[in-house]
Coordinates of C-alpha atoms in Angstrom, one line a residue:
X40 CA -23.3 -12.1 22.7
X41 CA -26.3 -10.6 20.8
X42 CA -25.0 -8.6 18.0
X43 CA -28.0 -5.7 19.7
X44 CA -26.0 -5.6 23.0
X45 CA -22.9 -4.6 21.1
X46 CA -21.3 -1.6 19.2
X47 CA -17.7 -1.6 17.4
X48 CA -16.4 2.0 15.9
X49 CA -12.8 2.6 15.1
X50 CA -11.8 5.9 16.2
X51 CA -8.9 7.7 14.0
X52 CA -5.8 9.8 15.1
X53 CA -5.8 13.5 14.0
X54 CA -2.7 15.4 12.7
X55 CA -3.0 19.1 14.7
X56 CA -1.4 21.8 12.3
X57 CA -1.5 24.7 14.9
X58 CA -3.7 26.7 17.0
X59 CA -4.4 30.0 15.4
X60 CA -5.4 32.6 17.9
X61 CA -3.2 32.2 21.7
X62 CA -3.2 36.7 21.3
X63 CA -6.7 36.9 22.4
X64 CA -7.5 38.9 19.4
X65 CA -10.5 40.4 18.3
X66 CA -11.9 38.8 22.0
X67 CA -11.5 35.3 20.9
X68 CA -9.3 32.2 21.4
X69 CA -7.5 29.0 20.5
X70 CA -9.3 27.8 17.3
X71 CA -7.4 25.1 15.5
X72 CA -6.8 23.5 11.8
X73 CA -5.6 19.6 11.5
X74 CA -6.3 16.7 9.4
X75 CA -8.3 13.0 10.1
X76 CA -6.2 10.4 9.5
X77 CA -7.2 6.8 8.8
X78 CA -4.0 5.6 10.5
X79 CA -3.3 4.9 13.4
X80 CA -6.4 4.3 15.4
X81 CA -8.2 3.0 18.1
X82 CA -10.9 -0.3 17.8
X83 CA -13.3 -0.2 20.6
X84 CA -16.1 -2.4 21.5
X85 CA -18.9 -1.5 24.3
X86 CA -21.2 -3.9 25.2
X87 CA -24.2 -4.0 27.8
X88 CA -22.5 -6.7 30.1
X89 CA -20.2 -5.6 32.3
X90 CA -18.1 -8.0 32.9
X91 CA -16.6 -8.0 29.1
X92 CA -13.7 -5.5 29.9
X93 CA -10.4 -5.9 28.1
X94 CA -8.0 -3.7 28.4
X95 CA -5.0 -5.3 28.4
X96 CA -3.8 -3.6 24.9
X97 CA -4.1 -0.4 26.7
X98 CA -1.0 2.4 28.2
X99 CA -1.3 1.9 31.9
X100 CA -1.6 5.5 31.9
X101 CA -4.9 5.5 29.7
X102 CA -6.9 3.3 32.0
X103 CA -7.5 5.2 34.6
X104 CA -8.9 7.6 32.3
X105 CA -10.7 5.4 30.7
X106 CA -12.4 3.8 33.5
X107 CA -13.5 7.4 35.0
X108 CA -14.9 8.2 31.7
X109 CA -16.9 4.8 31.3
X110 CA -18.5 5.2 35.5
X111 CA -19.3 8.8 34.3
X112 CA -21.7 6.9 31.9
X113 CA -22.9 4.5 33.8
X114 CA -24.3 6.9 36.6
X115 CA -25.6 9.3 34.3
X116 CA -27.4 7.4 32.3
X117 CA -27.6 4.5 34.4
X118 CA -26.1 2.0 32.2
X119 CA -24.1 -1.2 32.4
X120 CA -20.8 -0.9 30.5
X121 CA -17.9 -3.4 28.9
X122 CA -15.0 -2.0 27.1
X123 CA -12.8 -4.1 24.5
X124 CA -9.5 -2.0 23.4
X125 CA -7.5 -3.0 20.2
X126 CA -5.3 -1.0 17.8
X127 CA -3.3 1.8 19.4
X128 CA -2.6 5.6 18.8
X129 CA 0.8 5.7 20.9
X130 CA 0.7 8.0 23.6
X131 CA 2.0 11.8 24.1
X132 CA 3.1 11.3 20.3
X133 CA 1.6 14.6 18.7
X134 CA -1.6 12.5 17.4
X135 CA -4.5 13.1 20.0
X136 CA -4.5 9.3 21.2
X137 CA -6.6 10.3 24.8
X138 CA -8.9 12.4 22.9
X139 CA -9.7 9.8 20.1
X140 CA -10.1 7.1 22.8
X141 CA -12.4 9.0 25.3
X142 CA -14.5 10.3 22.2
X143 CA -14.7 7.0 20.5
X144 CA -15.8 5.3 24.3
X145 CA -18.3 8.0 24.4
X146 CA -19.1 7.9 20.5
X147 CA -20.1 3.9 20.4
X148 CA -22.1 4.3 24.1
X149 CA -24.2 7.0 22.9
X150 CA -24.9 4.6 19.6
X151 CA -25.1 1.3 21.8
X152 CA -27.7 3.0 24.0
X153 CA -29.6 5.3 21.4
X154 CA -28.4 8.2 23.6
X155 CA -28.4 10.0 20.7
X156 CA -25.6 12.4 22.2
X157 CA -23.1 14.9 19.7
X158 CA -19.5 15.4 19.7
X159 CA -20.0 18.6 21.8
X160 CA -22.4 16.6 24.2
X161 CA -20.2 13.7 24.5
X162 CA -16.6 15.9 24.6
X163 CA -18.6 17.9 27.8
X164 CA -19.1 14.4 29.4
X165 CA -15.0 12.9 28.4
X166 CA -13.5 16.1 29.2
X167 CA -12.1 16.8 26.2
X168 CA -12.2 19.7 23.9
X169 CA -11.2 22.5 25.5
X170 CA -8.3 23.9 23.8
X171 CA -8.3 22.2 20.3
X172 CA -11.4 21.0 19.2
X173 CA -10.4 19.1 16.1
X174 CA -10.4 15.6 18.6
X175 CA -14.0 16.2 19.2
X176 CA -14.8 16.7 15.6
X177 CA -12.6 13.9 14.2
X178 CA -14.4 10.7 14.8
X179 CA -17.2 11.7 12.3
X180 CA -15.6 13.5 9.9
X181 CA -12.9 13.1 7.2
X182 CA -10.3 15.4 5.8
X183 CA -8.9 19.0 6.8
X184 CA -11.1 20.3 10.0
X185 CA -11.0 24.1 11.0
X186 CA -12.2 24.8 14.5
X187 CA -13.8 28.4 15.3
X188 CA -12.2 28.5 19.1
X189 CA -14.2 30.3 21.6
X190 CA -15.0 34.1 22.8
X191 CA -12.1 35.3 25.6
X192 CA -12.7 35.8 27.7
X193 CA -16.3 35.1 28.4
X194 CA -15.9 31.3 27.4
X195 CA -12.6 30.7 28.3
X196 CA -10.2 32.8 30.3
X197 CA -6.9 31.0 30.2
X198 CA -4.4 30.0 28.0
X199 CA -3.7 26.0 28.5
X200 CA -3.9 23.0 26.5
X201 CA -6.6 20.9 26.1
X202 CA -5.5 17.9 29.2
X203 CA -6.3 20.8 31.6
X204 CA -8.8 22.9 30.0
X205 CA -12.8 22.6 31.1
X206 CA -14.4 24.8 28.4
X207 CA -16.8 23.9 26.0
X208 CA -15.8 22.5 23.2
X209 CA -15.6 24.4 19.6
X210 CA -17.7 24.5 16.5
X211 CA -16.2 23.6 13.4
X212 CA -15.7 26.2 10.7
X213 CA -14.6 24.3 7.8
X214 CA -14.4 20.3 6.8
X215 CA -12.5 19.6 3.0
X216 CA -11.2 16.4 1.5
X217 CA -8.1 16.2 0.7
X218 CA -8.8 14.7 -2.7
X219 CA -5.7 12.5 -3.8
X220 CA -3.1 13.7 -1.6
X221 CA -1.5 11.3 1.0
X222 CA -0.2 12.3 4.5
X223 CA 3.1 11.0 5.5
X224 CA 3.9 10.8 9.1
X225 CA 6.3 9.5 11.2
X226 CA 8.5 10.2 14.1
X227 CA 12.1 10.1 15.6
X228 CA 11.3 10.4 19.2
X229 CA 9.2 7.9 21.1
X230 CA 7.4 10.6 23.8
X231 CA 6.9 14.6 23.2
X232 CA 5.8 16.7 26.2
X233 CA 3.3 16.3 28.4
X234 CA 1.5 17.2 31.8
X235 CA 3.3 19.8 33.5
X236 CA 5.9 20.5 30.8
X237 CA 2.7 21.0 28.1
X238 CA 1.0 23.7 30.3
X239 CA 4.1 25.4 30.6
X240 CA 4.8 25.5 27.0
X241 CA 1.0 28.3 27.2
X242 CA 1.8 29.7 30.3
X243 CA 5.3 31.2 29.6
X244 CA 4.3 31.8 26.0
X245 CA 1.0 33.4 26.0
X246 CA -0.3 35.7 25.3
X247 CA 0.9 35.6 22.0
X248 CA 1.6 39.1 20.1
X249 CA -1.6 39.6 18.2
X250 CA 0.3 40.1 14.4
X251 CA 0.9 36.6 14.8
X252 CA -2.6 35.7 15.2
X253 CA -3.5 38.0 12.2
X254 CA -0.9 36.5 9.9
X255 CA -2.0 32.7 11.3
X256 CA -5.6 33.6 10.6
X257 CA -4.4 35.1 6.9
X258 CA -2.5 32.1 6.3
X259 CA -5.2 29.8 6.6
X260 CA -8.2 31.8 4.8
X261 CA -6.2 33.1 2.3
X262 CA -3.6 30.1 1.6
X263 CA -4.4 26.8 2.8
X264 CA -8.0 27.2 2.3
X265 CA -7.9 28.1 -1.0
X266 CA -5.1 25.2 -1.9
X267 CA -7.3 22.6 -0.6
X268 CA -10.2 23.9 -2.4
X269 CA -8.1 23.5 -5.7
X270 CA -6.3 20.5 -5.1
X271 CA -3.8 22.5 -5.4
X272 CA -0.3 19.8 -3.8
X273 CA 1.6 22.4 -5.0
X274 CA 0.7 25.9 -3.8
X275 CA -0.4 25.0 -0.1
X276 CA 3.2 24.4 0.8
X277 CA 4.1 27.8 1.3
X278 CA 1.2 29.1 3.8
X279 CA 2.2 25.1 5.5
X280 CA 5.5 26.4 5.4
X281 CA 4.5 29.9 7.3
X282 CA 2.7 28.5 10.2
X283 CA 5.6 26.9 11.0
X284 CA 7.6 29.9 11.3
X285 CA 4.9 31.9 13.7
X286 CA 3.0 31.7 17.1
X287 CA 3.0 28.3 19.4
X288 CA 4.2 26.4 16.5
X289 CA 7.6 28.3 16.4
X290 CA 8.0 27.9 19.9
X291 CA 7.0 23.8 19.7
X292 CA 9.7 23.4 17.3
X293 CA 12.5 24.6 19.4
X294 CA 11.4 22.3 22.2
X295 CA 11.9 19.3 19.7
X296 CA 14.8 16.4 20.2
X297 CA 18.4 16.9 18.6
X298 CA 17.2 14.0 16.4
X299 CA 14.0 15.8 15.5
X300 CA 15.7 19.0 14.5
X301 CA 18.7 17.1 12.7
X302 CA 15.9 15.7 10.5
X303 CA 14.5 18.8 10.0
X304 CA 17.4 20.5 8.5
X305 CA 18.2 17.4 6.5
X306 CA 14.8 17.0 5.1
X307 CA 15.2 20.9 3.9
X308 CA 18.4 20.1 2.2
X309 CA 16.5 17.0 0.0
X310 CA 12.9 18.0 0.4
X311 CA 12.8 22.1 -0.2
X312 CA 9.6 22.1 -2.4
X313 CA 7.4 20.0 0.0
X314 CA 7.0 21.7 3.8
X315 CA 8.0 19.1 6.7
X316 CA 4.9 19.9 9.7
X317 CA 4.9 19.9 13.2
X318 CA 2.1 17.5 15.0
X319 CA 0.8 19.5 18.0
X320 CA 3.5 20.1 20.4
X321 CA 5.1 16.8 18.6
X322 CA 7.1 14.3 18.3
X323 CA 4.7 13.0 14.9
X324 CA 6.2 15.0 12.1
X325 CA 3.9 15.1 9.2
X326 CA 3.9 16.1 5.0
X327 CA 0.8 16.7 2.5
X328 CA 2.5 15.4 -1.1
X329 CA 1.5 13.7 -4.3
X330 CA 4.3 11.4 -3.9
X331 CA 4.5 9.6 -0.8
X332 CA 6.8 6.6 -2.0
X333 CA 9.3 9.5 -2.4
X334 CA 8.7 10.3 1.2
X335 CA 9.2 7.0 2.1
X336 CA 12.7 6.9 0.3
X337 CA 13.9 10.4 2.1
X338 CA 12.9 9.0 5.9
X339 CA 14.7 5.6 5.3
X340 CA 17.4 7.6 4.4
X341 CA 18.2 8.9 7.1
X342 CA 20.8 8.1 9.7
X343 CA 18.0 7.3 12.5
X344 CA 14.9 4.5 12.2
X345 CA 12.0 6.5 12.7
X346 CA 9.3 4.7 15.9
X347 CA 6.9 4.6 13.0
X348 CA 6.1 5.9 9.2
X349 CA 2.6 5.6 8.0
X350 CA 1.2 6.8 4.7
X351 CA -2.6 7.6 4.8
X352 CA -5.0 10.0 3.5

């Protein structure tokens, strides 16, 4: 094949650290903080001829997806599309696998075909976006991402994660390396929740009481924002350590495996000066430290393999 009727991108996972505003406050909601990282990922391929489809690497669930997302294209703009799929993000695992691979399909289409199209554009056309919008914002940027959310209830009205949300998708706020540090994660369930059991999680929980989305808000400007800023491994801890003590993410923790929360309170026992993170509604469990071969040494140690531990930045 022609290397012009081509286009390869590898599209990264994202680690969600918690939506900040599920109160409605101050007339807004959702908006989101998280990091890119490098590991794992999605490698996709879209070329002009149709008939170069492979996606035999791919959760049966996905495809379906996929396939909808791709004739979407094609009818739009009128195009003939393949798809290759390699690498994997696993599924439902706290890491925003759907979201990478409809946003890297779209990504490499809009660059095959000089569509010329931008996250927003493209996250209108996949569907995705509409809670969290650090998914959309991922696949071009590096780093720590802060999403602004949307007005409530003029742009959105409801309370539900982004698989069943339709509004637009956020700007971003704030993008800052990470410098040296290294994120550990790694998990001890295979699955976390999904579908049904996901929406549930908003619509018995929300709206949240407004002092949490004050204090989430505080935590980030006035903590984690500054920490990064610095470089400072040692001081963001603490406002890490808050979030995970307040609004949805407080409520995602109980909702975690036995094994999960056995490895939580171990890890707090060995670990007390580096904070242990939820992933989105989970499984992935995450850590921002200066010394990830320490890390490494705490996980094997404990009584359960973990499904996977990756070190990445």
């Amino acid at each position: 094949m022609n290397k012009d009727q081509y286009f390869s991108i590898r599209a990264p996972a994202r680690i969600h650290t918690a939506l900040l505003n599920e109160s409605g406050y101050l007339n807004r909601i959702d908006g989101s903080i998280g990091f890119v990282v490098d590991r794992p990922y999605w490698d996709i391929t879209i070329s002009a001829d149709k008939s170069c489809m492979n996606l035999s690497h791919l959760d049966s669930e996905l495809v379906p997806r996929l396939l909808e997302t791709v004739a979407i294209f094609e009818i739009q703009f009128k195009l003939q599309i393949g798809v290759s799929i390699s690498g994997e993000i696993p599924i439902h695992s706290g890491l925003g696998s759907k979201t990478s691979l409809l946003m890297g399909v779209g990504n490499a289409i809009s660059e095959l075909f000089n569509l010329n199209l931008h996250p927003p554009e493209i996250a209108a056309i996949v569907k995705r976006g509409g809670t969290s919008g650090l998914g959309i914002w991922a696949g071009s940027k590096r780093g720590f991402l802060w999403d602004a959310g949307r007005q409530y209830p003029n742009q959105k009205s409801t309370f539900s994660p982004s698989s069943t949300s339709i509004a637009k998708a956020p700007k971003l706020i704030s993008n800052i390396s990470i410098g040296e540090f290294s994120i550990c994660h790694f998990r001890f369930t295979d699955r976390g929740i999904s579908g049904i059991s996901e929406q549930s999680v908003f619509t018995n929980n929300c709206p949240l009481p407004e002092n949490e989305a004050i204090e989430a808000l505080a935590i980030v400007g006035g903590g984690i924002l500054p920490a990064l800023l610095e470089k400072d491994i040692v001081n963001i801890q603490a406002p890490l350590r808050s979030l995970q003590r307040i609004g949805l993410k407080k409520i995602e923790w109980d909702l975690q495996s036995s094994v999960t929360k056995e490895f939580r309170s171990y890890w707090e026992k060995c670990v007390p000066d580096i904070t242990l993170c939820l992933s989105s509604m989970g499984p992935t469990l995450y850590c921002l430290t200066d010394r990830p071969d320490f890390i490494k040494y705490i996980v094997e140690n404990f009584y359960a393999d973990p499904f996977h531990f990756i070190i990445t930045s």
